[in-house]
XYZ file of C-alpha atoms in Angstrom:
245
model
C -1.939 23.183 -8.805
C -0.401 25.409 -6.044
C 3.301 25.999 -5.305
C 3.255 28.747 -3.152
C 3.711 28.864 0.217
C 5.261 25.472 -0.127
C 8.868 23.463 -0.942
C 9.353 20.240 -0.770
C 9.990 18.705 -4.165
C 9.748 14.637 -3.131
C 5.798 15.760 -2.490
C 4.923 17.124 -5.851
C 3.166 14.507 -8.197
C 0.843 13.709 -10.629
C -2.725 12.867 -9.667
C -6.468 12.840 -10.947
C -8.112 16.433 -9.725
C -10.313 14.143 -7.434
C -7.621 12.834 -5.386
C -5.739 16.040 -4.611
C -5.376 17.369 -0.881
C -3.315 19.514 0.949
C -4.178 22.246 -2.420
C -6.343 25.062 -1.388
C -6.170 26.130 -5.407
C -7.366 22.588 -6.270
C -9.709 22.301 -3.905
C -11.405 25.819 -4.908
C -10.586 23.987 -8.812
C -12.627 20.977 -7.608
C -15.837 23.077 -6.467
C -15.542 24.651 -9.519
C -15.826 21.434 -11.429
C -18.685 19.850 -9.144
C -20.596 22.932 -10.745
C -20.385 21.746 -13.746
C -21.199 18.293 -12.896
C -17.628 17.001 -13.376
C -15.927 15.503 -10.454
C -12.566 13.329 -12.044
C -10.817 12.488 -15.374
C -8.682 15.672 -15.222
C -5.063 15.405 -14.585
C -2.783 17.834 -12.680
C 0.315 18.652 -10.653
C 0.056 19.406 -7.392
C 1.775 19.261 -4.088
C 0.922 16.672 -1.319
C 2.966 19.526 1.239
C 1.153 20.843 4.241
C 1.408 24.978 3.295
C 3.528 26.625 5.417
C 2.616 29.046 7.705
C 3.156 32.312 5.425
C 1.709 35.154 4.872
C 0.182 36.979 1.347
C 3.853 39.163 0.724
C 3.392 42.978 1.308
C 2.431 45.962 -2.039
C 5.368 47.395 -2.119
C 4.382 51.355 -1.125
C 5.369 53.342 -4.240
C 2.552 50.860 -6.089
C -0.093 51.697 -3.290
C 0.481 55.282 -4.032
C -0.402 54.957 -7.853
C -3.944 54.200 -6.659
C -6.094 51.971 -8.713
C -4.284 48.882 -6.773
C -6.975 46.113 -8.104
C -5.845 46.927 -11.343
C -2.508 44.736 -10.832
C -4.371 41.370 -10.126
C -4.316 38.850 -12.491
C -7.460 38.944 -13.441
C -11.122 40.506 -12.000
C -11.858 39.586 -8.473
C -8.459 38.095 -7.806
C -6.151 39.302 -4.604
C -3.519 41.656 -5.386
C -0.809 40.402 -3.479
C 0.655 36.967 -3.516
C 2.223 34.208 -1.452
C 5.452 33.392 -1.132
C 7.003 31.330 -3.927
C 10.360 29.158 -3.786
C 12.090 29.815 -6.764
C 12.560 26.200 -8.111
C 9.235 24.685 -7.638
C 7.189 25.892 -10.228
C 9.981 25.222 -12.773
C 9.166 21.071 -10.297
C 5.855 21.242 -11.708
C 6.426 22.414 -15.307
C 8.544 19.806 -15.751
C 6.303 16.733 -14.480
C 3.358 18.500 -16.529
C 6.193 18.370 -19.591
C 6.797 15.120 -18.879
C 3.427 13.944 -19.056
C 1.890 15.730 -22.015
C 5.290 14.165 -23.923
C 4.737 10.693 -22.755
C 1.143 11.302 -24.559
C 2.305 12.439 -27.412
C 4.366 9.287 -27.508
C 1.575 6.964 -26.934
C 2.901 6.035 -23.851
C 0.070 8.091 -21.414
C 1.034 7.040 -17.681
C -1.509 4.970 -16.986
C -3.749 5.408 -13.554
C -1.180 8.410 -11.895
C -0.323 7.429 -8.222
C -2.131 8.774 -5.884
C 0.814 9.290 -3.593
C -0.009 10.762 0.107
C 1.835 10.188 3.211
C 0.567 6.226 3.327
C 2.129 4.741 6.810
C -1.092 5.198 8.475
C -2.973 3.325 6.052
C -0.413 0.719 5.678
C -0.483 0.310 9.278
C -4.810 0.050 8.742
C -4.520 -2.468 5.497
C -1.909 -4.474 7.905
C -4.006 -4.255 11.050
C -7.652 -5.185 8.631
C -5.620 -7.603 6.621
C -4.933 -9.333 10.295
C -8.031 -9.218 11.712
C -9.413 -10.770 8.662
C -6.918 -13.434 8.670
C -7.663 -14.356 12.322
C -11.199 -14.941 10.676
C -10.621 -17.010 7.720
C -7.547 -19.204 9.431
C -10.320 -20.924 11.542
C -7.817 -19.564 14.700
C -10.908 -18.698 16.394
C -11.008 -15.202 15.785
C -7.401 -15.134 17.502
C -4.959 -13.043 15.277
C -1.322 -14.197 14.462
C 1.500 -13.055 13.137
C 1.210 -12.624 9.351
C 3.858 -13.788 7.146
C 4.185 -10.309 4.798
C 4.903 -7.186 7.216
C 4.182 -3.404 6.365
C 6.920 -3.446 3.358
C 5.481 -5.874 1.950
C 2.132 -4.407 2.636
C 3.293 -1.281 0.193
C 4.292 -3.297 -2.306
C 1.027 -4.755 -2.965
C -1.087 -1.785 -2.675
C 1.251 0.463 -4.420
C 3.730 -1.147 -6.902
C 1.503 -4.283 -7.404
C -1.932 -3.023 -7.408
C -1.631 1.035 -8.056
C -3.461 1.692 -4.969
C -6.509 0.636 -6.732
C -9.172 -1.848 -6.469
C -8.159 -5.078 -8.457
C -11.814 -5.136 -9.877
C -12.360 -2.918 -13.512
C -12.588 -0.118 -13.549
C -9.146 0.243 -11.203
C -11.055 2.976 -9.310
C -9.827 3.906 -5.651
C -11.787 2.435 -3.038
C -13.383 4.612 0.236
C -12.185 2.024 2.117
C -9.645 -0.120 0.643
C -8.898 -3.783 1.769
C -6.361 -6.706 1.696
C -7.480 -10.157 1.522
C -5.963 -13.420 0.184
C -7.498 -14.086 -3.710
C -7.299 -17.899 -3.215
C -7.831 -19.108 0.682
C -6.897 -22.494 0.164
C -3.452 -21.277 -0.625
C -0.957 -19.422 2.217
C -1.068 -15.663 2.760
C 2.068 -14.108 0.093
C 2.967 -11.223 -1.782
C 1.476 -12.882 -4.616
C -2.086 -14.171 -3.100
C -2.656 -10.721 -1.897
C -5.339 -8.341 -3.665
C -6.680 -5.302 -2.882
C -10.597 -4.779 -3.067
C -13.770 -2.802 -2.347
C -15.439 -3.829 0.821
C -18.689 -4.905 -1.909
C -16.183 -7.040 -3.183
C -14.553 -8.164 -0.196
C -18.446 -9.707 0.587
C -18.734 -11.158 -3.348
C -15.413 -13.268 -2.143
C -16.706 -14.512 0.918
C -19.966 -15.296 -0.610
C -17.713 -17.608 -2.700
C -15.741 -19.327 -0.113
C -12.863 -17.054 -0.915
C -11.551 -18.561 -3.741
C -11.405 -15.168 -6.136
C -11.024 -17.729 -9.170
C -15.535 -19.009 -8.318
C -16.424 -15.740 -8.527
C -18.677 -15.144 -11.219
C -19.597 -11.445 -11.000
C -18.077 -8.780 -9.398
C -19.130 -5.189 -9.087
C -19.859 -3.181 -12.056
C -21.131 -6.421 -13.576
C -17.386 -6.878 -14.444
C -17.242 -11.149 -15.303
C -15.305 -13.007 -12.674
C -12.970 -14.912 -15.848
C -11.617 -11.038 -16.737
C -10.712 -10.210 -12.818
C -9.042 -13.909 -12.995
C -6.845 -12.950 -15.770
C -6.053 -9.406 -14.674
C -4.992 -11.597 -10.916
C -2.652 -14.092 -12.989
C -0.775 -11.181 -14.557
C -0.409 -9.456 -11.290
C 0.893 -12.962 -9.927
C 3.622 -13.253 -12.431
C 4.340 -8.947 -11.800
C 4.886 -10.468 -7.983
C 6.737 -13.226 -8.697
C 9.027 -10.975 -10.975
C 9.938 -8.554 -8.423
C 10.562 -11.914 -5.803
C 13.282 -12.658 -7.906
C 14.503 -9.636 -8.097
C 14.767 -8.689 -4.229
C 15.859 -12.211 -3.321
């Protein structure tokens, strides 16, 4: 996608076209794809950086004097002048693309590229929602208590453990992701916390707050399938806890 008017290399990432933002070119591409009935499924490299306050570069006077200025455009009906581009940034985009393709060719694809946004506000909201939920399920008369996990744990649970996606296959990115204990009978912890969409939170509550007792999740996903995934994530969480002490 577009590298013009951007300069921060730490904001470059791989993502599905449907998860891009702060990229005018990606927005235009999404609009065109929707006309063809395509919403997602196309990996792209883009930058989450807000474009800088820069203007199109002026067209050299000698080029204007030649006439037929429209012929200078890269293709028909496209602007002739260009946005300023910081030299190294397109190369960084290219390295991301090359790495992605090499992994694909090697049979080691990068699964579910993380939609990595500026998530601090998201973590704060996830923590607030989880605190409110815990106040309800803990039998504390709705009065919130300090949770045994903090914002850093929330970030790990959401980003690293659950890849920013629902625990329920096909592991979509919920419009409003929520965190919840997997088993209400066990204390809240990094291991006992999952990402769910609002619809699946209702299914969990209907089963008394015990994920293992949910017979069917959204998308007609059998309960034992989700339980097996959670068990695997619990092992990942324990391995991480052993590393960090």
